[in-house]
Coordinates of C-alpha atoms and ligand atoms in Angstrom, one line a residue:
X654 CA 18.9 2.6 37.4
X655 CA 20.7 0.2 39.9
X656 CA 20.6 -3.3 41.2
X657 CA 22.1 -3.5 44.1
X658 CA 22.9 -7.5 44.6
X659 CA 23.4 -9.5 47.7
X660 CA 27.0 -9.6 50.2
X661 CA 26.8 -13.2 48.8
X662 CA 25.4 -13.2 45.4
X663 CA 27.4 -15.8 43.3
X664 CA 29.1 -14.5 40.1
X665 CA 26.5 -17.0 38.2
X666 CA 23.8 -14.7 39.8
X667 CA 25.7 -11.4 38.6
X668 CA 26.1 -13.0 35.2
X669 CA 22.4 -13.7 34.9
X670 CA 21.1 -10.2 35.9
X671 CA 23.3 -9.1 33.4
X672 CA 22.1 -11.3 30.8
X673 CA 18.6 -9.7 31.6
X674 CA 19.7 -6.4 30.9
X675 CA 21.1 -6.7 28.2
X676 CA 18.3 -8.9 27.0
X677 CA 16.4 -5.6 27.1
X678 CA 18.5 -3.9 25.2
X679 CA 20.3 -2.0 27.9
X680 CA 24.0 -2.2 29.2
X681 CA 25.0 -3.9 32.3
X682 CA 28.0 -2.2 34.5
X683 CA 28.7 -4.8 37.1
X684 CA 30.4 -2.5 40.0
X685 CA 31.9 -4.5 42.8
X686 CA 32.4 -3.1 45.9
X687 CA 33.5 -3.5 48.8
X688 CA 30.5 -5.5 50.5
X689 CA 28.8 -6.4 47.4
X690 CA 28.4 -6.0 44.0
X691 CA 25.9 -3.1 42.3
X692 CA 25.0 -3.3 38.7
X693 CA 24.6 0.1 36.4
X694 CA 22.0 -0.3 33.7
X695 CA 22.5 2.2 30.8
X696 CA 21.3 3.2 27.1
X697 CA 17.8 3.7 28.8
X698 CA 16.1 6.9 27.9
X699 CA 13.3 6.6 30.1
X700 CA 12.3 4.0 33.3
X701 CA 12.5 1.0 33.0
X702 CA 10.6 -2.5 33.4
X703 CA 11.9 -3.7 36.5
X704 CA 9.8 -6.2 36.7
X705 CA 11.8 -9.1 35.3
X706 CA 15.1 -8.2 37.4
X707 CA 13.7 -7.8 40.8
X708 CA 12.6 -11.4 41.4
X709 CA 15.8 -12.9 40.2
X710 CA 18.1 -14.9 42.5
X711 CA 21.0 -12.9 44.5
X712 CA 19.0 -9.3 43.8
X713 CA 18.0 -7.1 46.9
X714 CA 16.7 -4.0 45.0
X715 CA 16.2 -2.0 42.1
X716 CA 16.8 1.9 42.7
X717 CA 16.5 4.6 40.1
X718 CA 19.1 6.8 40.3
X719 CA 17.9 10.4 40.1
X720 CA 21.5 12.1 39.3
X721 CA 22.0 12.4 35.9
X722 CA 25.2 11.0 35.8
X723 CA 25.0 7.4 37.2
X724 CA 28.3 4.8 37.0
X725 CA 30.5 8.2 38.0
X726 CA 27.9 8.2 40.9
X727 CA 29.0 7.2 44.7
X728 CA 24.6 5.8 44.6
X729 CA 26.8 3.5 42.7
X730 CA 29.4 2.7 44.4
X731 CA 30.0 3.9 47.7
X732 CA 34.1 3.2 48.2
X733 CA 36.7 5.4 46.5
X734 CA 37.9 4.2 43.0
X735 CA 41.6 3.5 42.9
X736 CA 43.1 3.8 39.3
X737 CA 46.5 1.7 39.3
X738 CA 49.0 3.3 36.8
X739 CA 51.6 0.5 36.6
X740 CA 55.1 1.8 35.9
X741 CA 58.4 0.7 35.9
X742 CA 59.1 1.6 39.0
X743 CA 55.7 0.4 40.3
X744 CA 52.2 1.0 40.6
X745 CA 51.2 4.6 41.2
X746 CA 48.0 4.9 42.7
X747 CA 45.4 7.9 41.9
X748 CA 42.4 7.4 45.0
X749 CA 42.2 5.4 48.4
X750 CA 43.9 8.2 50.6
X751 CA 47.3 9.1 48.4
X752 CA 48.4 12.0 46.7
X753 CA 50.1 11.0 43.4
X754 CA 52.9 13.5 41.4
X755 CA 52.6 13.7 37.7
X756 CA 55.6 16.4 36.5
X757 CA 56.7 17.5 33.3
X758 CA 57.1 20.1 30.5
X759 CA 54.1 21.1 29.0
X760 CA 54.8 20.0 25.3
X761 CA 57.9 17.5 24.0
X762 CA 60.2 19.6 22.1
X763 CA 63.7 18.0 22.1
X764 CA 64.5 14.9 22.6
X765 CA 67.3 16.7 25.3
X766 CA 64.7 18.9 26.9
X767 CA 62.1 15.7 27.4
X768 CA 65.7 13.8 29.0
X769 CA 66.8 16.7 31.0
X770 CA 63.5 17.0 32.6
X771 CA 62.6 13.3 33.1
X772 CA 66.0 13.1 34.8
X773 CA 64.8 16.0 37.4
X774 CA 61.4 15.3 38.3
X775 CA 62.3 11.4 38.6
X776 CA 65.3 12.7 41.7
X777 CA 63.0 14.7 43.4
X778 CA 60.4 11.4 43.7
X779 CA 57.9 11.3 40.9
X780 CA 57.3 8.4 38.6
X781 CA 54.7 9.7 36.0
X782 CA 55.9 11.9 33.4
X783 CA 53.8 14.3 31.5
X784 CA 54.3 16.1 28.1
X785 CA 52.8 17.2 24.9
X786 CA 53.2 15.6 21.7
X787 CA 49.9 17.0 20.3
X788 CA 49.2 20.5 21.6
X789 CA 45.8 21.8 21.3
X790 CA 46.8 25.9 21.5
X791 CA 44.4 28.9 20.6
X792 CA 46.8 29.7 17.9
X793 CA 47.5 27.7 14.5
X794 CA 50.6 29.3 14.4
X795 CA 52.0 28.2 17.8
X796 CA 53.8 25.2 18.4
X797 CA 51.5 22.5 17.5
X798 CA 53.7 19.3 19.2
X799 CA 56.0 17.0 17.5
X800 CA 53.4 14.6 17.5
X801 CA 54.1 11.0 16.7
X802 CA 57.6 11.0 17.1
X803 CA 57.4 13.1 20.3
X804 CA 55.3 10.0 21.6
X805 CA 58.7 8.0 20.6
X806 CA 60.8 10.4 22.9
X807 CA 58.1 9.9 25.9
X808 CA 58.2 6.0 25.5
X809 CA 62.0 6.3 25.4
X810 CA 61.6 8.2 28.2
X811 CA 59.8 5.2 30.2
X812 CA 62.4 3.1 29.0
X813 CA 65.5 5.2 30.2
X814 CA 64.0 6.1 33.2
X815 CA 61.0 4.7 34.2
X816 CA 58.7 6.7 34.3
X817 CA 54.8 6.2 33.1
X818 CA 53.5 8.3 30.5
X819 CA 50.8 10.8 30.8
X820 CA 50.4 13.0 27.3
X821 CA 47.2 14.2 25.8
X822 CA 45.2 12.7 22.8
X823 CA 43.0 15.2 20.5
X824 CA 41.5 13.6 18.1
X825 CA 40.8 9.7 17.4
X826 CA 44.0 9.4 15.7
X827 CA 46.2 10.6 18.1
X828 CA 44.6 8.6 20.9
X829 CA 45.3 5.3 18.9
X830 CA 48.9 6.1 18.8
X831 CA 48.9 7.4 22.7
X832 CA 47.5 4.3 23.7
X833 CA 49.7 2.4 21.9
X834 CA 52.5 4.8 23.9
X835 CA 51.0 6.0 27.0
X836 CA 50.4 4.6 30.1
X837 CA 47.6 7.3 31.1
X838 CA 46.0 8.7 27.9
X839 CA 45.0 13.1 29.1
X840 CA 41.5 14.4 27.2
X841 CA 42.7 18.3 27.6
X842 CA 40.3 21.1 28.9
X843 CA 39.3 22.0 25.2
X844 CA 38.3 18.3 24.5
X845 CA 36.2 18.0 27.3
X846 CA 33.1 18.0 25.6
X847 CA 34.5 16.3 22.3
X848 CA 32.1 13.5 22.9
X849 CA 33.1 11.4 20.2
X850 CA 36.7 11.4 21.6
X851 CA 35.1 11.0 25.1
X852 CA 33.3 7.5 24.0
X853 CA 36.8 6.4 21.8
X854 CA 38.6 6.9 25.2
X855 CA 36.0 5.0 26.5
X856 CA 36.5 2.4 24.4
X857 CA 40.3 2.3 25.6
X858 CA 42.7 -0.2 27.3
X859 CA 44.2 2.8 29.5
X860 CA 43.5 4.6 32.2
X861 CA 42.1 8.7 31.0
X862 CA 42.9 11.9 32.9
X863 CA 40.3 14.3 31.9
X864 CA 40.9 17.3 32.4
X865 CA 37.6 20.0 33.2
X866 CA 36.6 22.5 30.6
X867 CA 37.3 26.0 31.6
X868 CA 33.9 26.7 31.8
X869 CA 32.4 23.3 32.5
X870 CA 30.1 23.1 35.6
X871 CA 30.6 20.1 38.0
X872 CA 27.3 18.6 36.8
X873 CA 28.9 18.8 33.2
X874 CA 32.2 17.7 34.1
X875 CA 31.0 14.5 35.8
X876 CA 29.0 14.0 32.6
X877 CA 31.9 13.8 30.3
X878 CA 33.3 11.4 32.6
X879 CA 30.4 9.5 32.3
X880 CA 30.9 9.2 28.8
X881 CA 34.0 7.4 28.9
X882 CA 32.6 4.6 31.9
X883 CA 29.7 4.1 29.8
X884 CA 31.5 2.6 27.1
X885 CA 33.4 0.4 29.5
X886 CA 36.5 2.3 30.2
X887 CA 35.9 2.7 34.1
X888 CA 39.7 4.0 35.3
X889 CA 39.3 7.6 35.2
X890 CA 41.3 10.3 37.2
X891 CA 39.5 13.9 37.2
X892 CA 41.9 16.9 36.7
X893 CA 40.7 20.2 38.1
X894 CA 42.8 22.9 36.4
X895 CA 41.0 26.5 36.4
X896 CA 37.7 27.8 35.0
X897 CA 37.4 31.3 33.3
X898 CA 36.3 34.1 35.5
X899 CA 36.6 37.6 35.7
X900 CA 39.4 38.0 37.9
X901 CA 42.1 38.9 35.7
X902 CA 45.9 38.3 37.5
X903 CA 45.8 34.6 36.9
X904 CA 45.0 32.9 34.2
X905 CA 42.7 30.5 35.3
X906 CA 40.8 30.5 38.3
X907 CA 41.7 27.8 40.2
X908 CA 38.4 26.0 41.7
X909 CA 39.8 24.0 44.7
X910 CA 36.6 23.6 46.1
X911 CA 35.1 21.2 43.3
X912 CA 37.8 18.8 44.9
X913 CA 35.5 17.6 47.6
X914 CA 32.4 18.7 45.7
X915 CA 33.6 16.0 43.3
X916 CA 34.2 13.8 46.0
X917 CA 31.1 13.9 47.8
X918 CA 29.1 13.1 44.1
X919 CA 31.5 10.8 43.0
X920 CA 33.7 7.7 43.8
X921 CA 36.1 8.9 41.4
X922 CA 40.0 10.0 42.1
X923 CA 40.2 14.1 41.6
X924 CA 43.8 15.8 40.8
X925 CA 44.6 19.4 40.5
X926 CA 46.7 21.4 38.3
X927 CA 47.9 24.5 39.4
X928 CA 49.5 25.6 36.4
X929 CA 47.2 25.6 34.0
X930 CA 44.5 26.7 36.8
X931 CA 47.1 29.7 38.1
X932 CA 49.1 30.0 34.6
X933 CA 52.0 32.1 37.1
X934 CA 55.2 30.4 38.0
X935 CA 55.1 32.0 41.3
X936 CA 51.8 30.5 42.3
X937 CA 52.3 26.9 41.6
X938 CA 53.9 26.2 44.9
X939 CA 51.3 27.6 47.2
X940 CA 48.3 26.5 45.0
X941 CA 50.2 23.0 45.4
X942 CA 50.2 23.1 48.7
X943 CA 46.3 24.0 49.0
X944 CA 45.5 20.9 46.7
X945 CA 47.2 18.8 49.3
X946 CA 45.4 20.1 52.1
X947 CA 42.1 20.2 50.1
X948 CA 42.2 16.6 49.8
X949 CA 43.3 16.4 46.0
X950 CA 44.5 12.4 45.0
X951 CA 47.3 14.2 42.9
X952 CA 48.8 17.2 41.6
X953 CA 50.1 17.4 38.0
X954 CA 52.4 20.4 37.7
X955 CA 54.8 21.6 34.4
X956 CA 58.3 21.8 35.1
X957 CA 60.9 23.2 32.8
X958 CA 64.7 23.6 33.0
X959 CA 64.5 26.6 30.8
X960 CA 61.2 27.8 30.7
X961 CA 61.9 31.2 28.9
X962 CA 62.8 29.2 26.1
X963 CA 60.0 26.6 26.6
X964 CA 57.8 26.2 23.3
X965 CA 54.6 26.5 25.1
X966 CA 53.2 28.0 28.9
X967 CA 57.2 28.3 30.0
X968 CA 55.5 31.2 32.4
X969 CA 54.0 28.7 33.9
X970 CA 56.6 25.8 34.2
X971 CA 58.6 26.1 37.8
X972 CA 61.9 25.0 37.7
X973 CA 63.0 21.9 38.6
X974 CA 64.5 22.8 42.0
X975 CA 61.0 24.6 42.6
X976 CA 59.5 21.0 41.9
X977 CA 62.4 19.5 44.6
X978 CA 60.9 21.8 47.1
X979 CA 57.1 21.3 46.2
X980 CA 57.3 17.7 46.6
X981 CA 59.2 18.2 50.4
X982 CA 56.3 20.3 51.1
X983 CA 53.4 18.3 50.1
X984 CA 54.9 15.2 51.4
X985 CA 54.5 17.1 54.8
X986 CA 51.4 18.2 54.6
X987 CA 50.4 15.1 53.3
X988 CA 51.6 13.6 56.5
X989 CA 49.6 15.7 58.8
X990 CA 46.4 14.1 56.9
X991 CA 47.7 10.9 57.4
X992 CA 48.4 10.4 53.6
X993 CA 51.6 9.5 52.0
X994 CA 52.2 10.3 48.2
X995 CA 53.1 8.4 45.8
Ligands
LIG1499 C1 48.2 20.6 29.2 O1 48.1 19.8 30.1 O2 49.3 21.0 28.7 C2 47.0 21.3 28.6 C3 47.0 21.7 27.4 O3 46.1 21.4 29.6 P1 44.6 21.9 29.5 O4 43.8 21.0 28.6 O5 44.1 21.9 30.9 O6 44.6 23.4 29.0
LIG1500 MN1 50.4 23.4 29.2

């Protein structure tokens, strides 16, 4: 359910409605926009009694919303969200007509390998740094991440060079401490549909990148996100980054065309990674390229110096001189759809 509110309803007015709701029992989202304000009521199983809301001062009309997401909804609100990641080196914006670049290894293993890289992918233009310290692999006997002090090296890594902090949380532990860290906290692909995690990273002070489950369908990966906005956390980036399929040369199968299937259904930024969703070195670059043109707000990619060495998916890391030429590229076809990134 939504109350949509008038151009000119006073924040008193807002406030009030509000009040009502949650009178009721229910929880009020107030979602300004760019004409006017709409509010989200959730924690309702069935309709509701909209008797007591629609008369009140500064309300237009109250629309169920048949989707069954809801605040993740464009019904909701119409314009584009823009999550703000504030760095060092300024804000990076995900949404609102740039492409933002997230580059980095794919797990922390050195505090050397976490500089070298940093010091790469920060010449060739990007200011938000990914990396592992908690790795959620298939195996228990693969590198798990160096966990809590491999969130030391990444905030060092801010502090050296600038760079904002994307690394992944798994478990309500971790995320504490990469909140504490992090400037973006990552839900991976296998978390997806933890939704305890999904409600603590709701709960957060950060912005979350979620990432889609490799066999998630759009209805189900705009429902995880919904998890986190319902328990207040309302700056969340969407990370397409392959679903399993038969085809068998890549890894993933990289599903460009949920980018403006999300975007039609929802207001919020989408970003693609083409190396989890190629999981081939030599297909980064092109796949790149296609998530520019596709309309992607971002790409995140993993870049290693020396990726047959790399602890975890080196096949899939480019080289940083590979990264060098991926941002040239995008940054021109950016241009041609009048978008600049960032
Ligand atoms: C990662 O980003 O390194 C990662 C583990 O991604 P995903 O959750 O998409 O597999
Ligand atoms: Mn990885």
């Amino acid at each position: 359910m939504l109350v949509v509110m008038q151009s000119h309803a006073t924040d008193e007015q807002i406030r009030a409605v509000c009040g009502v709701i949650e009178s009721l029992g229910y929880k009020a989202h107030p979602i300004p926009g760019a004409g006017r304000t709409a509010i989200g009521i959730t924690g309702n199983t069935g309709a509701i009694d909209l008797t007591s809301l629609e008369g009140m001062p500064g309300v237009v009309e109250c629309i169920p919303v048949s989707k069954p997401y809801k605040l993740v909804s464009r019904d909701v609100k119409e314009n584009d969200t823009v999550v703000r990641v504030p760095t060092p080196l300024g804000d990076v914006a995900f949404g609102g007509g740039s492409v933002a670049l997230v580059a980095g290894p794919c797990a922390v293993e050195t505090a050397e390998q976490t500089f070298t890289i940093a010091a790469a992918v920060k010449k060739s233009g990007a200011r938000l740094f990914r990396g592992g310290a908690y790795k959620p692999r298939t195996s228990p006997y693969s590198f798990q991440g160096l966990g809590e002090p491999g969130l030391k090296i990444l905030a060092s890594v801010r502090d050296q060079f600038g760079l904002g902090i994307i690394t992944e949380a798994v478990d309500h532990e971790s995320l504490d401490l990469v909140e504490e860290h992090a400037d973006v906290i990552q839900i991976g692909a296998r978390n997806m549909q933890n939704f305890s995690l999904l409600k603590r990273a709701g709960r957060a002070k950060k912005p979350v990148l979620l990432k889609r489950g490799m066999s998630a369908t759009l209805d189900e990966f705009l429902m995880a996100a919904e998890y986190i906005l319902s328990e207040g956390n309302y700056n969340v980036i969407l990370c397409e980054r392959g679903v399993r399929t038969f085809s068998d040369f890549t890894r993933n199968t990289l599903d460009l065309s949920v980018v403006p299937a999300v975007q039609r259904r929802s207001h919020l930024p989408i970003v693609v990674d083409p190396s989890h969703g190629t999981g081939r070195r030599n297909k980064v670059l092109p796949l790149s390229r296609a998530a520019v043109a596709v309309g992607a707000d971002g790409i995140l990619v993993e870049v290693h110096h020396d990726p047959d060495r790399a602890l975890s998916d080196g096949p899939q890391s480019i080289l940083p001189a590979e990264f060098d030429q991926l941002v040239g590229e995008a940054r021109q076809i950016a241009g041609v759809l009048h978008r600049s990134l960032n």
